[in-house]
Amino acid sequence: VMGWVPGVDEGYDWYVSGLGWLLRSGENYLDKSWPFGDDGVQSTGPAFRTVKSARTAACVKDGMVSVVQVEGKTWVAGVNLYEFVELLAGLGFADCVNLDGGGSVGAVFEGVEAI
């Protein structure tokens, strides 16, 4: 299960949770899922969706799970969440959940820091 599904709490081997759906069944779901998100938990507050920043998402395409990252620096470089949704849709993903962003985004591949 990816994202928040009301009333579902058993029958799955694992869950992925984040701060809102970005894409769901190929549809831009950012604004539809946002009432469940809390801008107050983010240091950027109400600008969270529109500020440029590093971004990370867990996505599904053709049954495969991928982690997608965009490098950036909050307020300075990267993408806002609307741009991130467009990028992910352009890559052909059907379902994506927003994970972490900002200064805590990082990736290590085969022991080498990638971002």
C-alpha positions as protocol buffer text, in pm:
chain_id: "A"
residue {
  index: 1
  type: VAL
  ca { x: 0 y: 0 z: 0 }
}
residue {
  index: 2
  type: MET
  ca { x: 133 y: 345 z: -86 }
}
residue {
  index: 3
  type: GLY
  ca { x: -9 y: 654 z: 77 }
}
residue {
  index: 4
  type: TRP
  ca { x: -282 y: 688 z: 334 }
}
residue {
  index: 5
  type: VAL
  ca { x: -580 y: 458 z: 297 }
}
residue {
  index: 6
  type: PRO
  ca { x: -855 y: 514 z: 558 }
}
residue {
  index: 7
  type: GLY
  ca { x: -952 y: 203 z: 751 }
}
residue {
  index: 8
  type: VAL
  ca { x: -678 y: -17 z: 610 }
}
residue {
  index: 9
  type: ASP
  ca { x: -446 y: -146 z: 878 }
}
residue {
  index: 10
  type: GLU
  ca { x: -385 y: -514 z: 809 }
}
residue {
  index: 11
  type: GLY
  ca { x: -330 y: -762 z: 531 }
}
residue {
  index: 12
  type: TYR
  ca { x: -21 y: -595 z: 387 }
}
residue {
  index: 13
  type: ASP
  ca { x: 345 y: -685 z: 423 }
}
residue {
  index: 14
  type: TRP
  ca { x: 465 y: -323 z: 416 }
}
residue {
  index: 15
  type: TYR
  ca { x: 346 y: 33 z: 388 }
}
residue {
  index: 16
  type: VAL
  ca { x: 502 y: 348 z: 246 }
}
residue {
  index: 17
  type: SER
  ca { x: 385 y: 669 z: 402 }
}
residue {
  index: 18
  type: GLY
  ca { x: 466 y: 1026 z: 319 }
}
residue {
  index: 19
  type: LEU
  ca { x: 317 y: 1372 z: 317 }
}
residue {
  index: 20
  type: GLY
  ca { x: 50 y: 1334 z: 50 }
}
residue {
  index: 21
  type: TRP
  ca { x: -9 y: 1166 z: -283 }
}
residue {
  index: 22
  type: LEU
  ca { x: 151 y: 1331 z: -585 }
}
residue {
  index: 23
  type: LEU
  ca { x: 7 y: 1097 z: -850 }
}
residue {
  index: 24
  type: ARG
  ca { x: -264 y: 837 z: -807 }
}
residue {
  index: 25
  type: SER
  ca { x: -362 y: 611 z: -1098 }
}
residue {
  index: 26
  type: GLY
  ca { x: -183 y: 855 z: -1329 }
}
residue {
  index: 27
  type: GLU
  ca { x: -384 y: 1156 z: -1206 }
}
residue {
  index: 28
  type: ASN
  ca { x: -233 y: 1466 z: -1044 }
}
residue {
  index: 29
  type: TYR
  ca { x: -345 y: 1414 z: -685 }
}
residue {
  index: 30
  type: LEU
  ca { x: -149 y: 1686 z: -505 }
}
residue {
  index: 31
  type: ASP
  ca { x: -438 y: 1921 z: -429 }
}
residue {
  index: 32
  type: LYS
  ca { x: -684 y: 1637 z: -364 }
}
residue {
  index: 33
  type: SER
  ca { x: -461 y: 1477 z: -102 }
}
residue {
  index: 34
  type: TRP
  ca { x: -355 y: 1802 z: 62 }
}
residue {
  index: 35
  type: PRO
  ca { x: -641 y: 1837 z: 312 }
}
residue {
  index: 36
  type: PHE
  ca { x: -480 y: 1535 z: 482 }
}
residue {
  index: 37
  type: GLY
  ca { x: -138 y: 1703 z: 491 }
}
residue {
  index: 38
  type: ASP
  ca { x: -38 y: 1950 z: 759 }
}
residue {
  index: 39
  type: ASP
  ca { x: 156 y: 2255 z: 639 }
}
residue {
  index: 40
  type: GLY
  ca { x: 239 y: 2329 z: 1002 }
}
residue {
  index: 41
  type: VAL
  ca { x: 478 y: 2034 z: 1032 }
}
residue {
  index: 42
  type: GLN
  ca { x: 703 y: 2178 z: 761 }
}
residue {
  index: 43
  type: SER
  ca { x: 951 y: 2459 z: 822 }
}
residue {
  index: 44
  type: THR
  ca { x: 827 y: 2631 z: 505 }
}
residue {
  index: 45
  type: GLY
  ca { x: 469 y: 2644 z: 640 }
}
residue {
  index: 46
  type: PRO
  ca { x: 194 y: 2724 z: 387 }
}
residue {
  index: 47
  type: ALA
  ca { x: 452 y: 2767 z: 108 }
}
residue {
  index: 48
  type: PHE
  ca { x: 546 y: 2397 z: 133 }
}
residue {
  index: 49
  type: ARG
  ca { x: 384 y: 2303 z: -199 }
}
residue {
  index: 50
  type: THR
  ca { x: 513 y: 2604 z: -395 }
}
residue {
  index: 51
  type: VAL
  ca { x: 866 y: 2657 z: -262 }
}
residue {
  index: 52
  type: LYS
  ca { x: 1156 y: 2527 z: -471 }
}
residue {
  index: 53
  type: SER
  ca { x: 1343 y: 2258 z: -281 }
}
residue {
  index: 54
  type: ALA
  ca { x: 1503 y: 1915 z: -306 }
}
residue {
  index: 55
  type: ARG
  ca { x: 1228 y: 1651 z: -336 }
}
residue {
  index: 56
  type: THR
  ca { x: 1192 y: 1274 z: -298 }
}
residue {
  index: 57
  type: ALA
  ca { x: 904 y: 1046 z: -397 }
}
residue {
  index: 58
  type: ALA
  ca { x: 829 y: 674 z: -392 }
}
residue {
  index: 59
  type: CYS
  ca { x: 664 y: 582 z: -723 }
}
residue {
  index: 60
  type: VAL
  ca { x: 521 y: 283 z: -905 }
}
residue {
  index: 61
  type: LYS
  ca { x: 551 y: 217 z: -1279 }
}
residue {
  index: 62
  type: ASP
  ca { x: 465 y: -115 z: -1442 }
}
residue {
  index: 63
  type: GLY
  ca { x: 460 y: -285 z: -1101 }
}
residue {
  index: 64
  type: MET
  ca { x: 809 y: -167 z: -1007 }
}
residue {
  index: 65
  type: VAL
  ca { x: 880 y: 69 z: -717 }
}
residue {
  index: 66
  type: SER
  ca { x: 1128 y: 352 z: -774 }
}
residue {
  index: 67
  type: VAL
  ca { x: 1261 y: 629 z: -555 }
}
residue {
  index: 68
  type: VAL
  ca { x: 1293 y: 956 z: -745 }
}
residue {
  index: 69
  type: GLN
  ca { x: 1497 y: 1250 z: -615 }
}
residue {
  index: 70
  type: VAL
  ca { x: 1554 y: 1604 z: -736 }
}
residue {
  index: 71
  type: GLU
  ca { x: 1851 y: 1791 z: -595 }
}
residue {
  index: 72
  type: GLY
  ca { x: 1793 y: 2139 z: -461 }
}
residue {
  index: 73
  type: LYS
  ca { x: 1814 y: 2384 z: -174 }
}
residue {
  index: 74
  type: THR
  ca { x: 1502 y: 2516 z: -3 }
}
residue {
  index: 75
  type: TRP
  ca { x: 1396 y: 2859 z: -136 }
}
residue {
  index: 76
  type: VAL
  ca { x: 1689 y: 2861 z: -382 }
}
residue {
  index: 77
  type: ALA
  ca { x: 1691 y: 2564 z: -621 }
}
residue {
  index: 78
  type: GLY
  ca { x: 1506 y: 2244 z: -705 }
}
residue {
  index: 79
  type: VAL
  ca { x: 1137 y: 2206 z: -788 }
}
residue {
  index: 80
  type: ASN
  ca { x: 809 y: 2289 z: -620 }
}
residue {
  index: 81
  type: LEU
  ca { x: 563 y: 2004 z: -569 }
}
residue {
  index: 82
  type: TYR
  ca { x: 356 y: 2101 z: -875 }
}
residue {
  index: 83
  type: GLU
  ca { x: 668 y: 2085 z: -1094 }
}
residue {
  index: 84
  type: PHE
  ca { x: 764 y: 1756 z: -930 }
}
residue {
  index: 85
  type: VAL
  ca { x: 424 y: 1607 z: -1019 }
}
residue {
  index: 86
  type: GLU
  ca { x: 469 y: 1711 z: -1383 }
}
residue {
  index: 87
  type: LEU
  ca { x: 818 y: 1557 z: -1392 }
}
residue {
  index: 88
  type: LEU
  ca { x: 695 y: 1230 z: -1242 }
}
residue {
  index: 89
  type: ALA
  ca { x: 396 y: 1210 z: -1478 }
}
residue {
  index: 90
  type: GLY
  ca { x: 629 y: 1279 z: -1771 }
}
residue {
  index: 91
  type: LEU
  ca { x: 842 y: 984 z: -1662 }
}
residue {
  index: 92
  type: GLY
  ca { x: 531 y: 765 z: -1684 }
}
residue {
  index: 93
  type: PHE
  ca { x: 471 y: 690 z: -1317 }
}
residue {
  index: 94
  type: ALA
  ca { x: 117 y: 594 z: -1216 }
}
residue {
  index: 95
  type: ASP
  ca { x: 135 y: 633 z: -837 }
}
residue {
  index: 96
  type: CYS
  ca { x: 372 y: 852 z: -635 }
}
residue {
  index: 97
  type: VAL
  ca { x: 383 y: 948 z: -268 }
}
residue {
  index: 98
  type: ASN
  ca { x: 575 y: 1255 z: -154 }
}
residue {
  index: 99
  type: LEU
  ca { x: 852 y: 1156 z: 86 }
}
residue {
  index: 100
  type: ASP
  ca { x: 1116 y: 1385 z: 228 }
}
residue {
  index: 101
  type: GLY
  ca { x: 1255 y: 1705 z: 86 }
}
residue {
  index: 102
  type: GLY
  ca { x: 1476 y: 2000 z: 171 }
}
residue {
  index: 103
  type: GLY
  ca { x: 1805 y: 1967 z: 352 }
}
residue {
  index: 104
  type: SER
  ca { x: 1753 y: 1606 z: 460 }
}
residue {
  index: 105
  type: VAL
  ca { x: 1740 y: 1469 z: 104 }
}
residue {
  index: 106
  type: GLY
  ca { x: 2036 y: 1251 z: 23 }
}
residue {
  index: 107
  type: ALA
  ca { x: 2116 y: 933 z: -166 }
}
residue {
  index: 108
  type: VAL
  ca { x: 2388 y: 674 z: -145 }
}
residue {
  index: 109
  type: PHE
  ca { x: 2444 y: 430 z: -430 }
}
residue {
  index: 110
  type: GLU
  ca { x: 2687 y: 139 z: -382 }
}
residue {
  index: 111
  type: GLY
  ca { x: 2852 y: 324 z: -95 }
}
residue {
  index: 112
  type: VAL
  ca { x: 2897 y: 651 z: -283 }
}
residue {
  index: 113
  type: GLU
  ca { x: 2699 y: 964 z: -195 }
}
residue {
  index: 114
  type: ALA
  ca { x: 2502 y: 1056 z: -507 }
}
residue {
  index: 115
  type: ILE
  ca { x: 2317 y: 1366 z: -388 }
}
